[in-house]
């Protein structure tokens, strides 16, 4: 029997006094990959940020349980140390701190242990090779001057280095060309090899899913979870779009 990792129960979330999510529920077991799809403005990213604990997103009702513990009121940094990771649609540029130093500090915060520089560099170099990243990027300021594709690769690099219990990937394939999507997918496949780590992939496209194992698919529309199924639901959405779940054409 699979071990339950995340429970989202009847979650109601507001942003600046506007209610975005209306009683959303979600359960993810260790080692599973779940896909969250839906039209633009459905509330997909809101759910990701609420699970991560972003202070901008106010939880008005419901609970979030992670590894059996209620984290509904926990700050984002504590959730990160507990093993929740969120990749951003638009990663921020951080002048003054290199990608390498950022990762080493994050890894030490995650594990609570000091890491020898040469061991870290060896691990970092090996992981960057998986993503076909130039090793020199480790010495550049975090995301500063990076292209869109390079920023997304840096996010997946963080995923592979930190090895979180739960990774939430928010529109990781957004704005990427075909080759970049393949590279990012390869990194996610590498993460999937760890049977303990779970994934919640938020997307409105399916390109990034083509080579990935998908255990469950969910559709969010107008702030409500309107459908759940297995990987075949992705194929159904590819063929028919979201009209079945929204009652309207996506471009209306």
Phi, psi and omega in degrees: 000133182291147180270127181288133181251312184234134170232123173249120187242115171049050188278125175244122186231137178239151173234118181051050176069008175254121181286124183255315179252137187237077176078049183275139175235147181200139176228132180229131177265160176303139176082356182270153172244117178249143178246132177246117182238169179159163180293166177302139179081011183285338183108013183298309180295325178302317179297317179300314180293325179294319177296323181285338178094025178299129184294343180289339186256112185268124178272112182270337183200153176099178183221153173237119178250131179231121182054039177083358182248141178283114182248014186306324183257002183285143176289163185299321183294325178289323177295322179296316179294330179286344175118021175258134183232137177233123172269146186262148173300316182234086183302138182282149172272135183234091178295146173095352176226127183284158177303316180297313180294322177299314182293319180296316179296317180296321180292321178293323176294322181292317185267339184074017182230149174286144181243129178295133184307317183291327177292319178296314181298321179297315179294319180296315180300316180297319181289322178295329178296324178300323183264006181055043178262137175296126181304336181295340180296336179296335182260006177264152178301142188304112176067358182287119182078003178285146172286171179302317179294322180293323178296319180291323176297321179296326176295316180290328174300316177300318179303312184288327180284320186278335179049060182290163175288321180226124177248127176252114183254109186263104177052046182298332182271359183297127176078007181266147174280177186300316182294320180293322178298319179297319181294315179296319178299322179297321177295320179293321175302320178298319178296323182295341180295335175279111187289351180271331184282135179251155182232139166238108183260114180264122183201156170248000177247170180235006182300319185289344184270350190302324183252010185255151172280126179241124181266328182208148179232138180232148177242125177251129179219129178051041174079010180230145176280111189255348179198148174217147179191195179268198183295340180295338178294329176298316180296322180296318179293321177302321184278320189245351182073198185260004185303323180301329186262342182252342182078010179209160176289144186300329183268003179293000000 
